mmCIF file of C-alpha atoms and ligand atoms in Angstrom:
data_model
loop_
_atom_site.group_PDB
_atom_site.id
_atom_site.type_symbol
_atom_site.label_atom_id
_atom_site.label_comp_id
_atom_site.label_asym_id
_atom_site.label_seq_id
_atom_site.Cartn_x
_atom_site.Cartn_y
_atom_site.Cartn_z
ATOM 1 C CA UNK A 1 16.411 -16.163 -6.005
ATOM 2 C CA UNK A 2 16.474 -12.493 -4.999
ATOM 3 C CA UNK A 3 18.526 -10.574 -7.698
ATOM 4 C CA UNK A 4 19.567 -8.136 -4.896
ATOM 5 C CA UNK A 5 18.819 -8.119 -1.106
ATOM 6 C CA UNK A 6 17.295 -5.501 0.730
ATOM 7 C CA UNK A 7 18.309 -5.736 4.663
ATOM 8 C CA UNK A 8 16.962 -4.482 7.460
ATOM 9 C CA UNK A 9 19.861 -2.014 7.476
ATOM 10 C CA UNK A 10 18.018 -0.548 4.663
ATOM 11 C CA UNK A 11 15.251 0.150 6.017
ATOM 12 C CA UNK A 12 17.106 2.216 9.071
ATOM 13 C CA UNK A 13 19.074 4.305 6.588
ATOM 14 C CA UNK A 14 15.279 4.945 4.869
ATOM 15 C CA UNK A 15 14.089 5.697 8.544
ATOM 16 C CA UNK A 16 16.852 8.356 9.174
ATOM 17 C CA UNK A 17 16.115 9.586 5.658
ATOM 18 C CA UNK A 18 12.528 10.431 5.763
ATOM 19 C CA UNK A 19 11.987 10.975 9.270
ATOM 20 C CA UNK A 20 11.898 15.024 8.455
ATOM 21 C CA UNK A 21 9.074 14.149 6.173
ATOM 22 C CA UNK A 22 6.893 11.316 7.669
ATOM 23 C CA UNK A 23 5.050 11.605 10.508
ATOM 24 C CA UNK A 24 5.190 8.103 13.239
ATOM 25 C CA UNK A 25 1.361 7.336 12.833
ATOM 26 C CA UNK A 26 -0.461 5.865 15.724
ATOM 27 C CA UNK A 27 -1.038 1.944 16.958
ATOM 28 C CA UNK A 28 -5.029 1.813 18.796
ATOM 29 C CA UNK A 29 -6.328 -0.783 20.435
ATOM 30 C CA UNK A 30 -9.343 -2.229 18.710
ATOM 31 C CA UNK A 31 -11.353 -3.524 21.748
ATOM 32 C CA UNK A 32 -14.209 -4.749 19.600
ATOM 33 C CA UNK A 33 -11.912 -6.644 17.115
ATOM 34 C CA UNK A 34 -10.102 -8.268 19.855
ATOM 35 C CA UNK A 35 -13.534 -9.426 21.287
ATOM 36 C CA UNK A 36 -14.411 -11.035 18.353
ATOM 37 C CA UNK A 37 -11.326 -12.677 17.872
ATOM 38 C CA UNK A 38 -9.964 -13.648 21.133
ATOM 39 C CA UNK A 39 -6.884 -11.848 20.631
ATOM 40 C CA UNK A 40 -5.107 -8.096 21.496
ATOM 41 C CA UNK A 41 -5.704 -6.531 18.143
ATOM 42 C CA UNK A 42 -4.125 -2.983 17.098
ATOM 43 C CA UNK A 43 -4.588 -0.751 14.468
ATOM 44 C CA UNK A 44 -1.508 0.417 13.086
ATOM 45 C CA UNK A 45 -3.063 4.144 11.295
ATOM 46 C CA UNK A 46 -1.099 4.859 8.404
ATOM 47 C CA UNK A 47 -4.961 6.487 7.447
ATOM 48 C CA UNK A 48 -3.238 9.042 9.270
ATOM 49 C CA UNK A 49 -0.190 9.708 7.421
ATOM 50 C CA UNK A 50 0.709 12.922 5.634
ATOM 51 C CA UNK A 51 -1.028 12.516 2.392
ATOM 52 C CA UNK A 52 -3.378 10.173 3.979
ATOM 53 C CA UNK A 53 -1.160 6.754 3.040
ATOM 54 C CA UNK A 54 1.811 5.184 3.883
ATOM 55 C CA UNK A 55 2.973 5.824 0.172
ATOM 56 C CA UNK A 56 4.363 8.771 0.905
ATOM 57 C CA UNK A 57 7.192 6.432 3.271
ATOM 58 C CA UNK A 58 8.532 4.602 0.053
ATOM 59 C CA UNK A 59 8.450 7.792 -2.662
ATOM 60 C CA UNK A 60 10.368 9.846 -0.508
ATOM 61 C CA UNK A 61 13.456 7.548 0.406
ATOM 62 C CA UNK A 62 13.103 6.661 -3.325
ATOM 63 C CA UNK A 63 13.397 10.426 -4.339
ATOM 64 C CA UNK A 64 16.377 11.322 -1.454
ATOM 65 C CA UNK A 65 17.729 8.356 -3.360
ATOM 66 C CA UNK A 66 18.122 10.252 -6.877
ATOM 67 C CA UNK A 67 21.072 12.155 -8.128
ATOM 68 C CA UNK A 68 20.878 15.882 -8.830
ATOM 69 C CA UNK A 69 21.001 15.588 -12.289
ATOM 70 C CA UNK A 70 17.943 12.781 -12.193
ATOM 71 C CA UNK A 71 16.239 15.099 -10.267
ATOM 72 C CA UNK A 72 16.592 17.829 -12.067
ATOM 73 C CA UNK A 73 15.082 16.267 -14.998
ATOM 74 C CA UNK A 74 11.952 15.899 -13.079
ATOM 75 C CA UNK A 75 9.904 12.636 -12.225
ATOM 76 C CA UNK A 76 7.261 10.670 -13.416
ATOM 77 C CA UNK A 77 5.109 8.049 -12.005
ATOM 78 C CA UNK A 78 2.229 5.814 -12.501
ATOM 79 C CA UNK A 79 0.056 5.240 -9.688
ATOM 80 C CA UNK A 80 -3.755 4.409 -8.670
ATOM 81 C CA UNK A 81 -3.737 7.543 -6.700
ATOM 82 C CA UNK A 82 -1.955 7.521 -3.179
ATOM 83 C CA UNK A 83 1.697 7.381 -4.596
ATOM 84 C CA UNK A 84 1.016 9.594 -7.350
ATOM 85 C CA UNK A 85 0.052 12.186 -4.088
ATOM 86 C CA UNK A 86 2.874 11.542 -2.138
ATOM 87 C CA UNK A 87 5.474 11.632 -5.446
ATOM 88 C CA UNK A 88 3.594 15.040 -6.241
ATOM 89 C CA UNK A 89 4.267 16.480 -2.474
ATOM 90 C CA UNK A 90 7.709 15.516 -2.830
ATOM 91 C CA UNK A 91 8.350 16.849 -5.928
ATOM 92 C CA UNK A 92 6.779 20.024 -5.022
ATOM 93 C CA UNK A 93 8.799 20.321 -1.743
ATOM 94 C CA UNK A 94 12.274 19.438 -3.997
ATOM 95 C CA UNK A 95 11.079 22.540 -6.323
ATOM 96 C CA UNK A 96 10.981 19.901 -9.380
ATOM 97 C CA UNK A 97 8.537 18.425 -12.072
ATOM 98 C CA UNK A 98 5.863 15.866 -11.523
ATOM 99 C CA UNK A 99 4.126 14.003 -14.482
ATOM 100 C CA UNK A 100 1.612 11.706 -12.672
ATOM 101 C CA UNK A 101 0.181 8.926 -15.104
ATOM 102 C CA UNK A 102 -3.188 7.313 -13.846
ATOM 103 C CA UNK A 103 -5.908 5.590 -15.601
ATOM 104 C CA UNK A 104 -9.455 6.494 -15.403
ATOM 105 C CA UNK A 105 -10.533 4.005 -12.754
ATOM 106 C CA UNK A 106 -8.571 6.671 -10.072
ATOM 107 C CA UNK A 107 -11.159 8.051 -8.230
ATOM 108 C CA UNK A 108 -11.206 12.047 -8.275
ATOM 109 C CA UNK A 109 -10.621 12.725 -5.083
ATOM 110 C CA UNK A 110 -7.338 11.244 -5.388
ATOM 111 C CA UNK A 111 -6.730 13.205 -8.568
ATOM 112 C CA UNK A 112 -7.705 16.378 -7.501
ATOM 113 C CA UNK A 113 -5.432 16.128 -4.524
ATOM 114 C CA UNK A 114 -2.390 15.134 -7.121
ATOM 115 C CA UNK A 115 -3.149 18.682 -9.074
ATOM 116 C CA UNK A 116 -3.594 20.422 -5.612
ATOM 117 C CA UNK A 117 -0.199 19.817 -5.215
ATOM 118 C CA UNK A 118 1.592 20.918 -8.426
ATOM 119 C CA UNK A 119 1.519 17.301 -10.113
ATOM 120 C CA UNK A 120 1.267 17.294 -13.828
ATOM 121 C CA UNK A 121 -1.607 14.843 -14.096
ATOM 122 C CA UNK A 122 -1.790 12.403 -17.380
ATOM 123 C CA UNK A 123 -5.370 10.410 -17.487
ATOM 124 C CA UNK A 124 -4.749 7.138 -20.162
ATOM 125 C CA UNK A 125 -6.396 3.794 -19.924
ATOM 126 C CA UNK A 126 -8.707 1.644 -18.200
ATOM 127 C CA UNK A 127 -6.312 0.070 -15.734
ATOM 128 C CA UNK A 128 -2.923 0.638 -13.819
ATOM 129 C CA UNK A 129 -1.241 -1.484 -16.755
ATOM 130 C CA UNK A 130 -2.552 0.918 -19.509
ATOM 131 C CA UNK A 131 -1.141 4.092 -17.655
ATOM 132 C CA UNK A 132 2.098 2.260 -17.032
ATOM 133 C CA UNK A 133 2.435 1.966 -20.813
ATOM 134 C CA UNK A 134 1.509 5.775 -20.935
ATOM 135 C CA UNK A 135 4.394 6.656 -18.181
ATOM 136 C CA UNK A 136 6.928 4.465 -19.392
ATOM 137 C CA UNK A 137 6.382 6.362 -23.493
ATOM 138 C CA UNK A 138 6.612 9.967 -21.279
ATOM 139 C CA UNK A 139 9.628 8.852 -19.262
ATOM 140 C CA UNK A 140 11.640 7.580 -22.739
ATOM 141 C CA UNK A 141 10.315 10.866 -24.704
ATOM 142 C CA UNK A 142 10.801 13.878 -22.162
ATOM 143 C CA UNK A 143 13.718 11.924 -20.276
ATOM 144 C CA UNK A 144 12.339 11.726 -17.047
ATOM 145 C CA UNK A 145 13.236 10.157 -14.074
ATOM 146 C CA UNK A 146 11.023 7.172 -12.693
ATOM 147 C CA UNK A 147 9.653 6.901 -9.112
ATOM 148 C CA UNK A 148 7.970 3.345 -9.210
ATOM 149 C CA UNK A 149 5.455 2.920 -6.728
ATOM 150 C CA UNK A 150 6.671 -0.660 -5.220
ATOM 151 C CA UNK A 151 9.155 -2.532 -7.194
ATOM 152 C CA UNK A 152 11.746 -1.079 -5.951
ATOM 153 C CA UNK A 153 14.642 -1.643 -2.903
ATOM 154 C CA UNK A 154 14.343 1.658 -1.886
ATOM 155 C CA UNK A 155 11.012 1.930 -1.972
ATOM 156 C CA UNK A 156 10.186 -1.328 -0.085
ATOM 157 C CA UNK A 157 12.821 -0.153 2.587
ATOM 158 C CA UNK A 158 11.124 3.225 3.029
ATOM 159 C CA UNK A 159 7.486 0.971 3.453
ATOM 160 C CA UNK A 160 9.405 -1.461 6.131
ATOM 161 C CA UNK A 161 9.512 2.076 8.376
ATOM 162 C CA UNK A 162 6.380 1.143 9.060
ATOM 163 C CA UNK A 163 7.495 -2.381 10.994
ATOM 164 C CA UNK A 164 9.996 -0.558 12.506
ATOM 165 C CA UNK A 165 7.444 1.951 14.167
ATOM 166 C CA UNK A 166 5.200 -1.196 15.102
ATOM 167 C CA UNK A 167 7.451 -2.847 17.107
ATOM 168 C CA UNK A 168 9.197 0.151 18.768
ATOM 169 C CA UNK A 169 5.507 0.337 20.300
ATOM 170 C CA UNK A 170 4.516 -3.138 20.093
ATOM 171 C CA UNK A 171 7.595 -5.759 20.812
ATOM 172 C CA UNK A 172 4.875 -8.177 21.480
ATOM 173 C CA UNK A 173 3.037 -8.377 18.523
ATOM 174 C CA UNK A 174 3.080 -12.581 17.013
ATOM 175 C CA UNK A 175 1.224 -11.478 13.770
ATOM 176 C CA UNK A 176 0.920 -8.497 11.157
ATOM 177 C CA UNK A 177 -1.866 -8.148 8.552
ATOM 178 C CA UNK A 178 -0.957 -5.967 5.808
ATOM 179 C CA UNK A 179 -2.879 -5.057 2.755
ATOM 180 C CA UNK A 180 -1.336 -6.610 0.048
ATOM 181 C CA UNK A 181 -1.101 -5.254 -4.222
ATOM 182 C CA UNK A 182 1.886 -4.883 -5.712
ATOM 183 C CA UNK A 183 3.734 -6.039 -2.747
ATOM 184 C CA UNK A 184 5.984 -2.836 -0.957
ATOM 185 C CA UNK A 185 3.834 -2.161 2.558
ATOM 186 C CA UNK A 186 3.644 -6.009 2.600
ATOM 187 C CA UNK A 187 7.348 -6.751 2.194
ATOM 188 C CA UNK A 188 8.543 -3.845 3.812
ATOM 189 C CA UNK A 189 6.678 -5.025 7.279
ATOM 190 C CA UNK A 190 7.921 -8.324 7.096
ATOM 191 C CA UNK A 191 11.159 -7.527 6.791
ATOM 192 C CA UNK A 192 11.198 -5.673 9.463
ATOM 193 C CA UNK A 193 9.383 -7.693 11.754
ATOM 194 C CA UNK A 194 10.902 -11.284 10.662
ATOM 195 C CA UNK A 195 14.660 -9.580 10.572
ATOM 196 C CA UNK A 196 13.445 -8.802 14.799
ATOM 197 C CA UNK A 197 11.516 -12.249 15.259
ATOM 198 C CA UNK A 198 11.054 -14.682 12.511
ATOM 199 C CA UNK A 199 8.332 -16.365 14.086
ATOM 200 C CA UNK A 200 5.785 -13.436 13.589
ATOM 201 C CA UNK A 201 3.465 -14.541 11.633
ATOM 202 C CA UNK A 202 2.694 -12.400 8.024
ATOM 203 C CA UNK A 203 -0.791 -12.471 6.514
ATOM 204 C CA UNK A 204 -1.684 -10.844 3.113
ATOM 205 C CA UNK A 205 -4.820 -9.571 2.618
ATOM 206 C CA UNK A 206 -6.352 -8.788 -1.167
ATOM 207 C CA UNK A 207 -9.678 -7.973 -2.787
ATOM 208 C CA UNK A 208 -10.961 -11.063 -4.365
ATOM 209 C CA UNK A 209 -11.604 -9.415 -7.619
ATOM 210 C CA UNK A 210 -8.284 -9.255 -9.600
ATOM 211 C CA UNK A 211 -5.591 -10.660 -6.680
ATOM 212 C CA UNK A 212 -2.944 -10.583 -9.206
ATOM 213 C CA UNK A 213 -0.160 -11.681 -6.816
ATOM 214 C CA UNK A 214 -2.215 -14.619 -5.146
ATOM 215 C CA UNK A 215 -2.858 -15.607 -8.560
ATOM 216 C CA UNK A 216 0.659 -15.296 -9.424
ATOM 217 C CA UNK A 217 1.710 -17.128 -5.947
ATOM 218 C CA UNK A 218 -0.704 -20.104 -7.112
ATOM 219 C CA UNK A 219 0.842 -20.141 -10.912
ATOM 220 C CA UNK A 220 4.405 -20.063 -9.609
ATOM 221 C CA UNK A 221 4.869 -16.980 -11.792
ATOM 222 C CA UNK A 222 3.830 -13.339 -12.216
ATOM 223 C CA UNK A 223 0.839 -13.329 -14.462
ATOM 224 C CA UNK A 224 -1.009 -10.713 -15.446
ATOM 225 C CA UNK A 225 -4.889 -10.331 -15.095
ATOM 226 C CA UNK A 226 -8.060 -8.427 -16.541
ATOM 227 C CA UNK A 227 -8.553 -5.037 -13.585
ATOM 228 C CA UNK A 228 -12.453 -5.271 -12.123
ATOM 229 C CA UNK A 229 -13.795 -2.139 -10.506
ATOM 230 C CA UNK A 230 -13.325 -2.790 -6.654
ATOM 231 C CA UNK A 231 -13.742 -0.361 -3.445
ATOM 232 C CA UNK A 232 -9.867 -0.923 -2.648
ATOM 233 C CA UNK A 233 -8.925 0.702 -5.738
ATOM 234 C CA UNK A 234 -5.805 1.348 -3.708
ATOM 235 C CA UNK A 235 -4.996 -1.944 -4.775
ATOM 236 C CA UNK A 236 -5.793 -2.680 -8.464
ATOM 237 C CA UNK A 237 -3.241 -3.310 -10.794
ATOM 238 C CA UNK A 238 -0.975 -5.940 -11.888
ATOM 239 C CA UNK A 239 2.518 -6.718 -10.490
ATOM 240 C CA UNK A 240 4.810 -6.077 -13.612
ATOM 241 C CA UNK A 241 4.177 -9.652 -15.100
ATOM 242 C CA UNK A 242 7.657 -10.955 -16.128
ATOM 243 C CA UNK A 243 9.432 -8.040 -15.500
ATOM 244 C CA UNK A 244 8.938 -8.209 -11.758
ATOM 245 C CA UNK A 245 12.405 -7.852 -10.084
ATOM 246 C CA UNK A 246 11.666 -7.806 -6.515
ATOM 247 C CA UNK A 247 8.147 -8.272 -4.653
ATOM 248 C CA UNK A 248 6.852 -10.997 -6.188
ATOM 249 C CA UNK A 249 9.874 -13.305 -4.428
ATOM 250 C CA UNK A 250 10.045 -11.437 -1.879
ATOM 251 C CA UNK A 251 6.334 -12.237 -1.090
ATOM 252 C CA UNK A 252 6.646 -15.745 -1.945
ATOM 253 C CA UNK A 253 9.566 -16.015 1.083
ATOM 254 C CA UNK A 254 7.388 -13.813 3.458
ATOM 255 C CA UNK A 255 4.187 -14.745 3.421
ATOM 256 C CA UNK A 256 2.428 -17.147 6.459
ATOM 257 C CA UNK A 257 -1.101 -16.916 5.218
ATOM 258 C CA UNK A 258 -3.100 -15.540 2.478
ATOM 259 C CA UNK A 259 -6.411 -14.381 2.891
ATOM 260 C CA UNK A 260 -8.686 -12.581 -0.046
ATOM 261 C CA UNK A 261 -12.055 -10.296 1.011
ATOM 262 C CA UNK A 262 -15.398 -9.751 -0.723
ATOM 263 C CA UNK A 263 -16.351 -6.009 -1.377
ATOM 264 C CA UNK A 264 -18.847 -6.519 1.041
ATOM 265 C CA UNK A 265 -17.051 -7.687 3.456
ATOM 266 C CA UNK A 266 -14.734 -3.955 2.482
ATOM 267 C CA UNK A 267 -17.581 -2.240 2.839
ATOM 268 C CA UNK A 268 -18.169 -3.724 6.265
ATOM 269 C CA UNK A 269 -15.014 -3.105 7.586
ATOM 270 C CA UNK A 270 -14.874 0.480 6.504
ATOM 271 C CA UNK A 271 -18.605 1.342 8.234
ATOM 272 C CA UNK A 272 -17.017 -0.844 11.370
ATOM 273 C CA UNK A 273 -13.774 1.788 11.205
ATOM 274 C CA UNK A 274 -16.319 4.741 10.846
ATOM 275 C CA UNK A 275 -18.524 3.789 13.964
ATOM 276 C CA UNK A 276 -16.062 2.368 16.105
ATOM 277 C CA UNK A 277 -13.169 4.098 15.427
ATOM 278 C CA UNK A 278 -14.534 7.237 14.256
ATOM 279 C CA UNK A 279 -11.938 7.084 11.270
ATOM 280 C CA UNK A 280 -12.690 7.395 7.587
ATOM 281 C CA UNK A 281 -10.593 5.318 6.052
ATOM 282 C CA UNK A 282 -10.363 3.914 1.928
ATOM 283 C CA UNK A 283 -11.264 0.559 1.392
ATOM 284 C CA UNK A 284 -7.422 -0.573 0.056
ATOM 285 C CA UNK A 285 -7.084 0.406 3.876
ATOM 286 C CA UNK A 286 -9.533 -1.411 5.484
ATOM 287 C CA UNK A 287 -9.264 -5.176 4.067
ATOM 288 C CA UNK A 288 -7.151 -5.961 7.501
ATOM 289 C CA UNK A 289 -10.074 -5.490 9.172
ATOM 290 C CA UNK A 290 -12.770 -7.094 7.070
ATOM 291 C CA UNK A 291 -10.367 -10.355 7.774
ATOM 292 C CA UNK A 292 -10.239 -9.835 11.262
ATOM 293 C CA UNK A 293 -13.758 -8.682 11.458
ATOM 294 C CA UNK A 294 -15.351 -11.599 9.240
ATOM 295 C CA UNK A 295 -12.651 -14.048 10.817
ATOM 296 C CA UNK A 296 -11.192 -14.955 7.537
ATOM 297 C CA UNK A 297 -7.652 -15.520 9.301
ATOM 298 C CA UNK A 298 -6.916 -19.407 10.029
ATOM 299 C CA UNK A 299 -4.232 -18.507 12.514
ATOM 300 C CA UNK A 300 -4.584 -15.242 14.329
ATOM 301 C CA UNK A 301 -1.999 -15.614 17.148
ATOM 302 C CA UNK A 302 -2.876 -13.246 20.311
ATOM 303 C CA UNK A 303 -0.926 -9.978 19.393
ATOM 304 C CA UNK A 304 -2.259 -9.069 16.125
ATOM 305 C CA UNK A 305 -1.190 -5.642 14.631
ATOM 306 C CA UNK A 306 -3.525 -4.592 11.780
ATOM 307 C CA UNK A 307 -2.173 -1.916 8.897
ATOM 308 C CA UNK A 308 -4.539 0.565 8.327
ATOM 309 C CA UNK A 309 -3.139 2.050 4.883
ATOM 310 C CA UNK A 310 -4.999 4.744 3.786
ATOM 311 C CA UNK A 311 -7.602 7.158 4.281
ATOM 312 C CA UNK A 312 -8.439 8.737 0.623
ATOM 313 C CA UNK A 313 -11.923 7.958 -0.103
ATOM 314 C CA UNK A 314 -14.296 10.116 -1.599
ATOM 315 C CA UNK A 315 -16.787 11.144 1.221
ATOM 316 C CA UNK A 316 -20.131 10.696 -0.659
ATOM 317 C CA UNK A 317 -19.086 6.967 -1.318
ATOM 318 C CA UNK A 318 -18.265 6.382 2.365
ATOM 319 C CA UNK A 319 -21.880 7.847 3.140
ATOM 320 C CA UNK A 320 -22.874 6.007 0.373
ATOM 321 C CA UNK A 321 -21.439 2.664 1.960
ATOM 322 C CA UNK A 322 -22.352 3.757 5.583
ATOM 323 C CA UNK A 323 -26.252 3.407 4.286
ATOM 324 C CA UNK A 324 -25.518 -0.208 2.951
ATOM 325 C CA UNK A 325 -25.196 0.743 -0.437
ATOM 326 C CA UNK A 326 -22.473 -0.809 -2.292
ATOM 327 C CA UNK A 327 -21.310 0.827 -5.918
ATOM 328 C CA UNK A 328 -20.313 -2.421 -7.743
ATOM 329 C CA UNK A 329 -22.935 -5.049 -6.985
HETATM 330 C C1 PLP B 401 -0.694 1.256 -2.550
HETATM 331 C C2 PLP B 401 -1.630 0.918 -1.465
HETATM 332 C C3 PLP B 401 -1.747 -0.399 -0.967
HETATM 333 C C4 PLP B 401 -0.978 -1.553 -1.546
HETATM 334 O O1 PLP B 401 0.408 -1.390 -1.476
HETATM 335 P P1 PLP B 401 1.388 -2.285 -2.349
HETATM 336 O O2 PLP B 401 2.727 -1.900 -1.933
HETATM 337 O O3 PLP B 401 1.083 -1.991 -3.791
HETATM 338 O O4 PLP B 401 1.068 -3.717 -2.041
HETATM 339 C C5 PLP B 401 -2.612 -0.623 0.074
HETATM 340 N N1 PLP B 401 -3.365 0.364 0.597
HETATM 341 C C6 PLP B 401 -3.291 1.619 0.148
HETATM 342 C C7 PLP B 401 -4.160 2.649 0.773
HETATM 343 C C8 PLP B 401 -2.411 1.944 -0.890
HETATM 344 O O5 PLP B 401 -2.359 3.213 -1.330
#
């Protein structure tokens, strides 16, 4: 059972709350996915959001959210890059402290962006899980506030704007695929969409290296796992284990169907987004459309809305990628 609900009044109050900050990101047609799978297929480009993720949707309800006093204590966050960005903007546009804890598997790009904007960056560990240790000592010695990155009600709510945005432009759509980690875009959507029509159809999408929730689906449970290098970094890390509080139900209500990609099948999809889309976009972003594209989805319905979540990826990589070379064979 749910410990608290969020509603889909939440996720209205977070739309009224960030809309000075977020930007409403487009919804394309993808001709050539909907050839290939029979179906009207649109790309929902949160690629294109400030920040270049739709992070920057849940860390700034969570932040309009804090006291004051909390915030003038200053924040700190762990991240695998993109929230860590968008916590940094926000704290920098708030005037306040940022202490941004990331292991070294976040790629630089992503880094460098986090010091461009005033964020106090703390490199520890090998995986999301090690930093987490790292932010959770800083938080408890300098008295910091957290920002956590998707376990959160507010968070989650600020994530669902998203759905909301979708089916202001798309009433139509039967099915959402939504990159799926810790488990805020993914929840967010469907709550929006299922609280409108709760016969649209949710599909997850994870990496196949590491999918700590599907794992954790399968075992009943939130387990933790052993991080492997993938191309959606974006979406390496565990879940909380047995401190999980909201996403890992939440999911388990939600979800329709759950489908995990290859990194080739990444790789695929994010030279398919370059040449037919003309977007760059970071593999965490593009596994909704290596499902689509490598028809991975048992059920597709015919109004399929695709979330495109992000668009930091370092530009020799993508090149890299675009010539059919893959960095982790
Ligand atoms: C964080 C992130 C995800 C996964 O979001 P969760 O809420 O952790 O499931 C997907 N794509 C990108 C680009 C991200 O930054």
């Amino acid at each position: 059972m749910l410990k608290e609900k969020i509603t889909l009044l939440d996720v209205y109050k977070a739309r009224k709350n960030i809309a000075p900050i977020i930007w409403k990101t487009p919804l394309v047609e993808s001709p050539e996915l909907g050839a290939r799978s029979n179906a009207t297929v649109l790309l929902k480009l949160e690629s294109q959001q400030r920040t270049g993720s739709f992070k920057l949707r849940g860390a700034t309800n969570k932040m309009l959210g804090l006291s004051a006093e909390e915030l003038s204590r200053g924040v700190v966050a762990v991240s695998s890059g993109n929230h860590g960005r968008a916590v940094a903007l926000g704290a920098k546009r708030l005037g306040i402290r940022a202490v941004i804890c990331l292991s070294e598997r976040v790629p630089k790009i992503k880094v460098e962006a986090i010091k461009r904007l005033g964020g106090e960056v703390v490199v520890h560990g090998d995986c999301y899980d090690a930093a987490e240790q790292r932010a959770l000592k800083i938080e408890q010695e300098q008295g910091l506030t957290p920002v956590p990155s998707f376990d959160d009600p507010l968070v989650i709510a600020g994530q669902g704007t998203v759905g909301l945005e979708i089916l202001e432009d798309w009433p139509e759509i039967d099915t959402a695929i939504v990159p799926l980690a810790g488990g805020s875009i993914f929840n967010g959507v469907a709550l929006a969409l299922k609280s409108a029509d709760p016969s649209i159809r949710m599909v997850g999408v994870t990496m196949d290296r590491a999918p700590v929730m599907y794992q954790s689906l399968k075992a009943g449970k939130p387990i933790e796992m052993e991080e492997t290098p993938t191309l959606a970094d974006a979406l390496a890390g565990g879940i909380g284990g047995e401190h999980n509080r909201y996403t890992f139900e939440l999911t388990k209500h939600f979800i329709d169907e759950y489908v995990l990609v290859s990194e080739e099948e990444i790789a695929a999809a994010m030279v398919f987004a370059l040449k037919e889309h003309k977007i760059a976009i970071e593999g965490a972003g593009a596994v909704g459309i290596a499902a689509v594209l490598h028809e991975k989805v048992q059920d597709l319905g015919k109004n399929v809305a695709v979330v495109v979540t992000g668009s930091n990826v370092d530009m020799r990589l993508l090149i890299d990628i675009a010539q059919g070379r893959l960095p982790y064979p």
